[in-house]
Short mmCIF file of C-alpha atoms in Angstrom, two decimals:
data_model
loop_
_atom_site.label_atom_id
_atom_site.label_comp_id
_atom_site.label_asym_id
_atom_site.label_seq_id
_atom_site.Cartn_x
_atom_site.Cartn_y
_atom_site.Cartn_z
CA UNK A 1 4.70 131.12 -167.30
CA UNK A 2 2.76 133.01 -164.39
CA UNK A 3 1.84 131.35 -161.39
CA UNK A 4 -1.07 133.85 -159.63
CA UNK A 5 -1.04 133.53 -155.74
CA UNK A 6 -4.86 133.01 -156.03
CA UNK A 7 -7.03 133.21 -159.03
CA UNK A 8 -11.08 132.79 -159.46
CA UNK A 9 -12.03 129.70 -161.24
CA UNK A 10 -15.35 129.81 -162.88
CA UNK A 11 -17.14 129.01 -166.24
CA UNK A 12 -19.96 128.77 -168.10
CA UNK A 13 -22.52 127.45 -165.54
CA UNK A 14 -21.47 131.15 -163.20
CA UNK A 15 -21.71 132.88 -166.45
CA UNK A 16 -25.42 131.69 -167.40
CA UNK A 17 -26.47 132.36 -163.37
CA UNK A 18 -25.54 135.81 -163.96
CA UNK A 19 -27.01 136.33 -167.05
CA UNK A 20 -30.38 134.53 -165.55
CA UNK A 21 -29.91 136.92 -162.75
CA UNK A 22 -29.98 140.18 -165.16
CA UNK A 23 -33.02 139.17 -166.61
CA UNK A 24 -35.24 139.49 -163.16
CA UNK A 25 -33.25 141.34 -160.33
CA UNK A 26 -30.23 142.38 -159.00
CA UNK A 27 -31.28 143.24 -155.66
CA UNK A 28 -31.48 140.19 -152.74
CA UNK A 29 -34.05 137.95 -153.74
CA UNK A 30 -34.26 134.29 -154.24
CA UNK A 31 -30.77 133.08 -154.50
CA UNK A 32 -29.68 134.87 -151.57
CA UNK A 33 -31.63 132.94 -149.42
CA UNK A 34 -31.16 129.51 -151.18
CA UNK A 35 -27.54 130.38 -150.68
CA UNK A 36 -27.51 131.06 -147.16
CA UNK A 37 -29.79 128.42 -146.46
CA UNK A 38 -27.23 126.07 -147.96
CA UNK A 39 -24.31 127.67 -146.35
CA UNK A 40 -26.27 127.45 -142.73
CA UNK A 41 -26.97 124.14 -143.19
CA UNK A 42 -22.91 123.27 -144.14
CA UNK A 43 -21.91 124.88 -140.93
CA UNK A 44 -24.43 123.55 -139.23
CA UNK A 45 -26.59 126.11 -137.85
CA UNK A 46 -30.10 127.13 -138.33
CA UNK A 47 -29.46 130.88 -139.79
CA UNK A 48 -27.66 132.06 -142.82
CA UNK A 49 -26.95 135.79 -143.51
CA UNK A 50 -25.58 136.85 -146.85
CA UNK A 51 -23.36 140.27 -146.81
CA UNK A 52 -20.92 142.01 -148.84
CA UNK A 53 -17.81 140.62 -147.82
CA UNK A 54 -16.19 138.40 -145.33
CA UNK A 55 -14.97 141.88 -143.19
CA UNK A 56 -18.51 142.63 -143.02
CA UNK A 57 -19.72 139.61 -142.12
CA UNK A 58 -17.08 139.83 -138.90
CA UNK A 59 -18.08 143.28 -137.80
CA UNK A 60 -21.69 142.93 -137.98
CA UNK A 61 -21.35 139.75 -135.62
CA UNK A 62 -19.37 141.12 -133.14
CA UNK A 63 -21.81 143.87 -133.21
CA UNK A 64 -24.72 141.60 -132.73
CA UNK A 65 -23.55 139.76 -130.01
CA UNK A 66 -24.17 142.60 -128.02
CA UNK A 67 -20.94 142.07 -125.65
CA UNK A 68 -20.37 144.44 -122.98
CA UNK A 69 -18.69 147.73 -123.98
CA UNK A 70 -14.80 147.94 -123.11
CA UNK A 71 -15.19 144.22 -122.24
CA UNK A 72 -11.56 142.03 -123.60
CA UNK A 73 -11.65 139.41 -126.31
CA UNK A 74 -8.96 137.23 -126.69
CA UNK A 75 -7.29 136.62 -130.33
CA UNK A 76 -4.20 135.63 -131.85
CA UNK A 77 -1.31 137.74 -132.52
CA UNK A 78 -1.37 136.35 -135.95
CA UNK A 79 -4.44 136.90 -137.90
CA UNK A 80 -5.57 139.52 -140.68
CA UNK A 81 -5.85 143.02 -140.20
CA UNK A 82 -9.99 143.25 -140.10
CA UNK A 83 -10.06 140.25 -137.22
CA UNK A 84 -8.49 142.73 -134.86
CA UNK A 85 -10.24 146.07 -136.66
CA UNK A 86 -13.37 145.03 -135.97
CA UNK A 87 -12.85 144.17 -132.16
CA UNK A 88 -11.80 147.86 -131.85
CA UNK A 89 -14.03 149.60 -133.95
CA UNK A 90 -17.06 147.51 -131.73
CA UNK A 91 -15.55 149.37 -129.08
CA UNK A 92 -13.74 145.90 -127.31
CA UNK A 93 -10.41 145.49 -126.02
CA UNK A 94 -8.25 142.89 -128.03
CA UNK A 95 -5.87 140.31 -125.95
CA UNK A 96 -3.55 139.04 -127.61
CA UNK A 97 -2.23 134.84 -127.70
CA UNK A 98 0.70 133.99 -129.76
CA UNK A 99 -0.10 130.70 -132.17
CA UNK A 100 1.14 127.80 -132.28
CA UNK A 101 4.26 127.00 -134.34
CA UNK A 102 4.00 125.84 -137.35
CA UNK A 103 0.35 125.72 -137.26
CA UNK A 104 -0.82 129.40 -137.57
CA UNK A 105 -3.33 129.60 -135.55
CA UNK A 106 -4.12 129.89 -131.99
CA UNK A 107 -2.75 128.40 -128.97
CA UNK A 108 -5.44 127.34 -127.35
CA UNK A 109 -2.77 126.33 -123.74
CA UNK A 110 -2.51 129.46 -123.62
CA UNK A 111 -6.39 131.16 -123.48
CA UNK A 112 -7.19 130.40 -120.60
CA UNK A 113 -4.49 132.36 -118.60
CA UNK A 114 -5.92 135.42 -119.89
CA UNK A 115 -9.54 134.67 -119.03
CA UNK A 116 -10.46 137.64 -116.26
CA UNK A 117 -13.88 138.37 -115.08
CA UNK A 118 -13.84 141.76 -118.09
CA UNK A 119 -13.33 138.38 -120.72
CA UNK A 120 -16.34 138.29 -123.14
CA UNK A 121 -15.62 136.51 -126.06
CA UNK A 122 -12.37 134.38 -128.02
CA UNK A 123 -12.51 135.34 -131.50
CA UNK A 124 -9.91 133.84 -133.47
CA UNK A 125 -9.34 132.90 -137.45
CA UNK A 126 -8.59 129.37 -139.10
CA UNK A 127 -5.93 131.13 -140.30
CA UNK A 128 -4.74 129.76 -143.99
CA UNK A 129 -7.76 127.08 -143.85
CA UNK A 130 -5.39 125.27 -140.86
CA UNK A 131 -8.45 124.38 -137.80
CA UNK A 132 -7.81 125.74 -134.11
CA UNK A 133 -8.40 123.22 -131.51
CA UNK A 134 -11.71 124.24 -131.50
CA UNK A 135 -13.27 121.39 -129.05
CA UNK A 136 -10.80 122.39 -126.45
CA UNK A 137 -11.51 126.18 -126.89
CA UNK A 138 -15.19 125.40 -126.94
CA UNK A 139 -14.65 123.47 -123.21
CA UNK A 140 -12.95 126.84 -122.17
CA UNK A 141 -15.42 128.73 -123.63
CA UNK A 142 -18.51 127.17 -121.68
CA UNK A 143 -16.33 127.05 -118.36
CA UNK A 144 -16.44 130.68 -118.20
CA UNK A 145 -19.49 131.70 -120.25
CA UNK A 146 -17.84 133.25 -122.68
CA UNK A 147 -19.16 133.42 -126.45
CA UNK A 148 -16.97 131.79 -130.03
CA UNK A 149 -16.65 133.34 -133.20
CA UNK A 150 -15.32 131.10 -135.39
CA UNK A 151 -13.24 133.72 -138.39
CA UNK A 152 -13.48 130.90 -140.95
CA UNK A 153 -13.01 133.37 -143.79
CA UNK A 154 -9.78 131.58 -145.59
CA UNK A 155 -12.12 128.52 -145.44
CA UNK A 156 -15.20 126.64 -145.75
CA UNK A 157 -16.25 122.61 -145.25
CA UNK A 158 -14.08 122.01 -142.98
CA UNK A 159 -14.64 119.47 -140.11
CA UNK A 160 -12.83 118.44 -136.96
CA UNK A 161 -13.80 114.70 -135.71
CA UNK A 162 -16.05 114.93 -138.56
CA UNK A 163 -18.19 117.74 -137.25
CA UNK A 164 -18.41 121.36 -138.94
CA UNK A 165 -16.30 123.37 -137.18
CA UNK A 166 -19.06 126.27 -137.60
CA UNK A 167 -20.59 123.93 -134.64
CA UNK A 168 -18.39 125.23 -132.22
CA UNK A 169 -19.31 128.20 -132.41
CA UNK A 170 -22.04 130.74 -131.44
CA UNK A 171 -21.09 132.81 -134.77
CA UNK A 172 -19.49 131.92 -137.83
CA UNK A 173 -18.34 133.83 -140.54
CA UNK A 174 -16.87 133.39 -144.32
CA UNK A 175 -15.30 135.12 -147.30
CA UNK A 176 -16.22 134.47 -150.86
CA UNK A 177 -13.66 136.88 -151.97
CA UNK A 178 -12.32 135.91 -155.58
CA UNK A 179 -9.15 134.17 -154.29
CA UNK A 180 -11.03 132.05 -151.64
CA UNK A 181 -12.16 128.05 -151.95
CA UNK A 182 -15.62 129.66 -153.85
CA UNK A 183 -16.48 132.60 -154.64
CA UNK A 184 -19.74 135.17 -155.41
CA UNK A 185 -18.57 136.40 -158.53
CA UNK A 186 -15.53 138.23 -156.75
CA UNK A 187 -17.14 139.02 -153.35
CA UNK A 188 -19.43 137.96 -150.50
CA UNK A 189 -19.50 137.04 -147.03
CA UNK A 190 -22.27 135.23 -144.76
CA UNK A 191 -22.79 135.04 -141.00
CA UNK A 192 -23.92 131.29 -139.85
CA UNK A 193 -25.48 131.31 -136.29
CA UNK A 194 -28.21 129.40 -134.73
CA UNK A 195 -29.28 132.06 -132.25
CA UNK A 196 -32.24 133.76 -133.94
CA UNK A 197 -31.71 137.01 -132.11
CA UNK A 198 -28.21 137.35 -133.48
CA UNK A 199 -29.54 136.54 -137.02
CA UNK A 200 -32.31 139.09 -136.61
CA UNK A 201 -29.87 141.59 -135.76
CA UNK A 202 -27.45 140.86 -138.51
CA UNK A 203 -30.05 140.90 -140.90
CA UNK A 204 -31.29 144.35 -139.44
CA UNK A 205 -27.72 145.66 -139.49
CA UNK A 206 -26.51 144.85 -143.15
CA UNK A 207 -29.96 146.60 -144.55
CA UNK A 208 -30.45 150.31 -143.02
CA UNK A 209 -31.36 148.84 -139.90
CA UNK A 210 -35.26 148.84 -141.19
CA UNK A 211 -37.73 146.27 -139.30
CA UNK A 212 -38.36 145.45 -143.48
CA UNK A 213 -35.22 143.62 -143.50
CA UNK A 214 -36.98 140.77 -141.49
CA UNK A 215 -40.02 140.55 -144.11
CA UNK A 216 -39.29 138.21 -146.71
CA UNK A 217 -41.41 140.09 -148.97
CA UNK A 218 -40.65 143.32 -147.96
CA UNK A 219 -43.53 144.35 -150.02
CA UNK A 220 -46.49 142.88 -149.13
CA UNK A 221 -49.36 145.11 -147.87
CA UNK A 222 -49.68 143.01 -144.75
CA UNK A 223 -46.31 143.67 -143.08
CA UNK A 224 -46.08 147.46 -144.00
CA UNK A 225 -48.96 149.39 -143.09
CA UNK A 226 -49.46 148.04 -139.65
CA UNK A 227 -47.67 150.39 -137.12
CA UNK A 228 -47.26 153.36 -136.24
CA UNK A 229 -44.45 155.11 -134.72
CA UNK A 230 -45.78 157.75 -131.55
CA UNK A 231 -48.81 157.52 -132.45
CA UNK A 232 -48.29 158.35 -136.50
CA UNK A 233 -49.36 155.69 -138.90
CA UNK A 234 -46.35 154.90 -140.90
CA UNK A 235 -45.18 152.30 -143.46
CA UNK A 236 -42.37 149.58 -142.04
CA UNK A 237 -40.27 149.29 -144.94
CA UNK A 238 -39.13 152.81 -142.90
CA UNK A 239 -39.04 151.80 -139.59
CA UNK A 240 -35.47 152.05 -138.10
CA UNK A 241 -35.19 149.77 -135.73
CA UNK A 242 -31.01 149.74 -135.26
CA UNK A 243 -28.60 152.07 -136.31
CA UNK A 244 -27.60 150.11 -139.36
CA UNK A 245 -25.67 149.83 -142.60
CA UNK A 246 -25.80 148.76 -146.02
CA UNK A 247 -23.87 145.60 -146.61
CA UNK A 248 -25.99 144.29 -148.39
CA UNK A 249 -24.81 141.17 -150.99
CA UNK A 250 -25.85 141.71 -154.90
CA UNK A 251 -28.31 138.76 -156.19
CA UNK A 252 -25.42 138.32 -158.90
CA UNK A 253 -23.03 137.16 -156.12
CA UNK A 254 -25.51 134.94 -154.69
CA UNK A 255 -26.25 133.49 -158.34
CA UNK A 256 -23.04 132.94 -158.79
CA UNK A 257 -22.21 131.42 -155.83
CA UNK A 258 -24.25 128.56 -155.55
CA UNK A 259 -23.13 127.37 -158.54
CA UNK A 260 -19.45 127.49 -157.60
CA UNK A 261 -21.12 126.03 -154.01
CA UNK A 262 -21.70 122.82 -156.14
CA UNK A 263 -17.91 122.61 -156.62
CA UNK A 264 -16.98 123.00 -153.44
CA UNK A 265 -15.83 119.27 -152.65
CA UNK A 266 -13.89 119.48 -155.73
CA UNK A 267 -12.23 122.56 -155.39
CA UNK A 268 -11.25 121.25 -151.94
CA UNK A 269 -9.53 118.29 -153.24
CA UNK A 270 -7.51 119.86 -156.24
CA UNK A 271 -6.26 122.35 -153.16
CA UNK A 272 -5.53 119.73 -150.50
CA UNK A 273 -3.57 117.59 -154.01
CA UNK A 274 -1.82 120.13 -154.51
CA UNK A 275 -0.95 121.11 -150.84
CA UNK A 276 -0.04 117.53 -150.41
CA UNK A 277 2.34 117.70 -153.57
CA UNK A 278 4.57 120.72 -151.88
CA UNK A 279 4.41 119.44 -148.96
CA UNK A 280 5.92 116.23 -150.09
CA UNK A 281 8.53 118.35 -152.58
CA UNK A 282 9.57 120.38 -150.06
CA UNK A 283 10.13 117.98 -147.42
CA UNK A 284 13.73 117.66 -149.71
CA UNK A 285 14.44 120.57 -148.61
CA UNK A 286 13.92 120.60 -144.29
CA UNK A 287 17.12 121.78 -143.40
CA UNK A 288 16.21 125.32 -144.82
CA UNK A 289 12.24 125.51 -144.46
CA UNK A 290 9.74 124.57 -141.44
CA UNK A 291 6.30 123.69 -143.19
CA UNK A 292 3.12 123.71 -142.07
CA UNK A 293 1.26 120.85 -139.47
CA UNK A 294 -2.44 120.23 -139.10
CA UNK A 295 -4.35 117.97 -136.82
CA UNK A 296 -5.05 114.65 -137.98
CA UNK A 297 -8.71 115.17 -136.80
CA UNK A 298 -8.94 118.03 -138.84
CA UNK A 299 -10.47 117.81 -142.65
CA UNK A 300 -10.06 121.77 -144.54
CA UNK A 301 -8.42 122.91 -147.52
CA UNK A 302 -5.45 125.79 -147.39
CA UNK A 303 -5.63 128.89 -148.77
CA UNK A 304 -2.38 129.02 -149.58
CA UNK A 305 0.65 127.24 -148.69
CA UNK A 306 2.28 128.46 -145.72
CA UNK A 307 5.83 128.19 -144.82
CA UNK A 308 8.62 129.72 -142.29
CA UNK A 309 12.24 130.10 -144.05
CA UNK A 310 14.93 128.65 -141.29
CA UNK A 311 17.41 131.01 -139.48
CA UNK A 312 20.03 128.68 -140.33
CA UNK A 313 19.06 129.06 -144.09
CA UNK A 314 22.19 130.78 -146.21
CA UNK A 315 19.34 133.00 -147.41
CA UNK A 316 15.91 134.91 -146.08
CA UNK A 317 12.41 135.34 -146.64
CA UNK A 318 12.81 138.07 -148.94
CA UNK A 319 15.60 136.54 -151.03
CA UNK A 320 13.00 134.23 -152.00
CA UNK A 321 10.22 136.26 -152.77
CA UNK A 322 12.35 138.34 -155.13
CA UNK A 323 13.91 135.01 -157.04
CA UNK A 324 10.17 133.80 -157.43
CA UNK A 325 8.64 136.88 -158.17
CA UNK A 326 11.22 137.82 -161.24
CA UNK A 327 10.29 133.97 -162.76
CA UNK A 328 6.97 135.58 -162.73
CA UNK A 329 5.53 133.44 -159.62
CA UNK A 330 3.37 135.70 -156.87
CA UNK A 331 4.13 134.80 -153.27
CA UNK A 332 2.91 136.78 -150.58
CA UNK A 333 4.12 137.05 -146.65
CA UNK A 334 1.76 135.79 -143.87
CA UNK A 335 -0.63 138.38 -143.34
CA UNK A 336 -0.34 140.69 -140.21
CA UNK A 337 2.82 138.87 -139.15
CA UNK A 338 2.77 139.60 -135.68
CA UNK A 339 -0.22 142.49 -135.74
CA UNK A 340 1.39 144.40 -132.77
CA UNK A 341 3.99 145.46 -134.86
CA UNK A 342 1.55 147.01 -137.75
CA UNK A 343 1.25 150.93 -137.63
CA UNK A 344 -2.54 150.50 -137.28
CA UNK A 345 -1.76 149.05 -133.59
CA UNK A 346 -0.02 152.93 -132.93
CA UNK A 347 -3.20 154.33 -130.91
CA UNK A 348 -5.26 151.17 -130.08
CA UNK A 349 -6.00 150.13 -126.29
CA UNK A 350 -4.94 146.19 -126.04
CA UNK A 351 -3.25 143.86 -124.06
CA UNK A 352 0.34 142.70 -124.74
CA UNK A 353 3.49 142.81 -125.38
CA UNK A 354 4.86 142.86 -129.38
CA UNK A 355 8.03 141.21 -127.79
CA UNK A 356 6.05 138.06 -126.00
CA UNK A 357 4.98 136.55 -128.95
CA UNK A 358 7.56 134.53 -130.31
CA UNK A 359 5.98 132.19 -133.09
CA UNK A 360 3.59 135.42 -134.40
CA UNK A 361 7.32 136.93 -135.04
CA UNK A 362 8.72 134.45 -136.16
CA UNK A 363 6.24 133.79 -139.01
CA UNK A 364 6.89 137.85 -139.31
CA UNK A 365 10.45 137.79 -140.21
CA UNK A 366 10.88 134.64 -141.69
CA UNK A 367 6.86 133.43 -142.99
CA UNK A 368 6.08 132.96 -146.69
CA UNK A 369 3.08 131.75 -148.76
CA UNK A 370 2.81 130.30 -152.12
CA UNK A 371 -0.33 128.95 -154.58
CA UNK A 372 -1.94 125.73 -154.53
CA UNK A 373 -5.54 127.19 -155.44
CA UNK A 374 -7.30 125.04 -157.61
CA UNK A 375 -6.73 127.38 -160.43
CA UNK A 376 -3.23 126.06 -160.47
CA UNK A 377 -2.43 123.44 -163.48
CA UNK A 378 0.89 120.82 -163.82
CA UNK A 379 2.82 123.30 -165.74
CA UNK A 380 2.67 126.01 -163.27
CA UNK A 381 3.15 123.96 -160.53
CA UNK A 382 5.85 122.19 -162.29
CA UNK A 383 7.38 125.54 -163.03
CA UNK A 384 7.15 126.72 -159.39
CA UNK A 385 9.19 123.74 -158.52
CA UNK A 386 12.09 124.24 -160.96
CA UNK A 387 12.59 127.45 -159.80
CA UNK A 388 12.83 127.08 -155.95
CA UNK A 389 15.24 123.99 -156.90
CA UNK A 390 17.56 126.18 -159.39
CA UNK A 391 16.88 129.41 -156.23
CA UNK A 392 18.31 126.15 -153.62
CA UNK A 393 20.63 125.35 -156.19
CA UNK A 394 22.73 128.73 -155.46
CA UNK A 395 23.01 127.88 -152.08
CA UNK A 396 25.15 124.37 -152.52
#
């Protein structure tokens, strides 16, 4: 019995997008824009772009936001590698919060002490699917005009008070990956946002950087042979108006993604059953594990199951992994850990000290993850919870 850490869950409705999809073309086209229409709309904002991937989507916001070069933006010390990378790479300095135990993400009592007059923007993950305090960070936000990008990538649909927590936010971004909630036939990413000039950008960005990328036919006589660039006439599918990219997202992805879109409530309750269902196992076991606690105001869905071995445990993070992984179940640790400590950090300008973050370390040494996608079934999970009783079981 194998028990995958994440796993795609699709069938024969994906399958007959993508064939439908082949037939006409693979390039961006209709269901792009049905899907990011939808996706806007979800997060509630006016503007949907579609990219390649989630990583993407993150750097091409930051870029588009136009903050001030060598200007700070707070984020957690816990988050995935690309979060920080693309601060950096948009030439911004990263300053670092510790999160929140037990919640993995941000601690928003502890923003606003690094909020200087160089402070541009908070950009910080839902880490897992778990919500920030997003209201309160919003509050702090406006107080000292400072801009949100909501890293939503390990989730989508989820509300706090009953309001998207893409509403928060001046940017939003998201992952279809293949182990995520839904996903575009194994990758994707879209930027929600309801300020059009960010949108245009974005949308210039992920395609060359051509003025074309803002036609929605791209083709049409009308919109092409209308300018002329000092003094030359020229054709505006070849007008570069940014120095862009191409991150383009495939039709297919889009095809297939609004048909897993249509699942999306129900993939969110298998994964918040089955989150529910450890969390109530492994309450048996509190003396050795801390598990994970979310906001009662919050509605999501996990991406995995987060939890932080004890240092009173008889045994350690890694003792566990190895049991699970030789009965053939994946775990994983939780991401980054605390990021100051990965090798990438060596020759990057930030603010911080590896040693002040206590929970980001904690979750570093001791942090673990296991499944409750909706790909799981009763016989996996059942299987998963035989073993960590017969790995307990040693410890008596």
């Amino acid at each position: 019995m194998r028990v995958p850490y994440g796993s795609t869950v699709h069938g024969q409705e994906e399958i007959d997008a993508v064939v439908n999809v082949l037939k006409t073309t693979t390039q961006m086209s209709t269901n792009v824009r049905e899907f990011e229409a939808k996706v806007a709309e979800k997060y509630e904002h006016d503007f949907g772009i579609m990219v390649n991937s989630g990583s993407s989507a993150l750097y091409l916001s930051i870029e588009a936001l136009n903050l001030p070069e060598g200007s700070e933006v707070i984020t957690p010390a816990l988050t995935f590698g690309t979060t920080v990378a693309c601060i950096v790479n948009s030439g911004l300095v990263p300053v670092f919060v510790d999160v929140k135990e037990d919640t993995y993400c941000i601690d928003e009592t502890k923003i606003e002490e690094k909020i200087n007059e160089n402070t541009s923007a908070i950009v910080a993950p839902d880490l897992m699917g778990n919500i920030c305090e997003w209201p309160i960070i919003r509050e702090m936000a406006d107080k000292y005009n400072l801009k949100i990008l909501v890293d939503s990538a390990d989730t989508i649909g989820a509300t706090y008070d009953g309001v998207s927590t893409g509403s928060f936010a001046d940017v939003a971004i998201t992952s279809f990956y293949g182990s995520h909630i839904i996903n575009g036939a194994g990758n994707g990413g879209m930027i929600v946002t309801s300020d059009k000039k960010v949108a245009d950008k974005c949308s210039l960005l992920r395609s060359w950087g051509r003025s074309s990328s803002l036609f929605v036919e791209s083709e049409a006589i009308e919109n092409r042979f209308n300018v002329q660039l000092e003094g030359i006439q020229y054709d505006a599918k070849f007008v570069f108006e940014e120095l862009g990219y191409q991150l383009e997202p495939s039709e297919i992805s889009a095809a297939f993604a609004l048909v897993q879109f249509n699942k999306l409530d129900k993939n969110m309750e298998l994964r918040n059953k089955h989150f529910d269902s450890h969390l109530s196992f492994l309450s048996k076991y509190s003396q050795f594990f801390s598990l994970p606690k979310q906001n009662p105001k919050a509605y999501t869905c996990w991406l995995a199951f987060p939890m932080v071995v004890k240092k009173e445990a008889p045994f350690n993070r890694t003792d566990m992994q190895i049991f699970l992984e030789k009965r053939n179940i994946q775990t994983r640790v939780v991401f980054t850990g605390n990021v100051l400590r990965q090798p990438m950090m060596k020759n990057v300008k930030y603010v911080g000290k590896a040693d002040d973050f206590v929970n980001a370390d904690r979750v570093m040494k001791q942090g673990i993850l296991l499944a409750c996608h909706h790909g799981l079934d009763d016989e996996m999970i059942n299987h998963l919870y035989q073993s960590i009783d017969l790995f307990i079981e040693q410890y008596k």
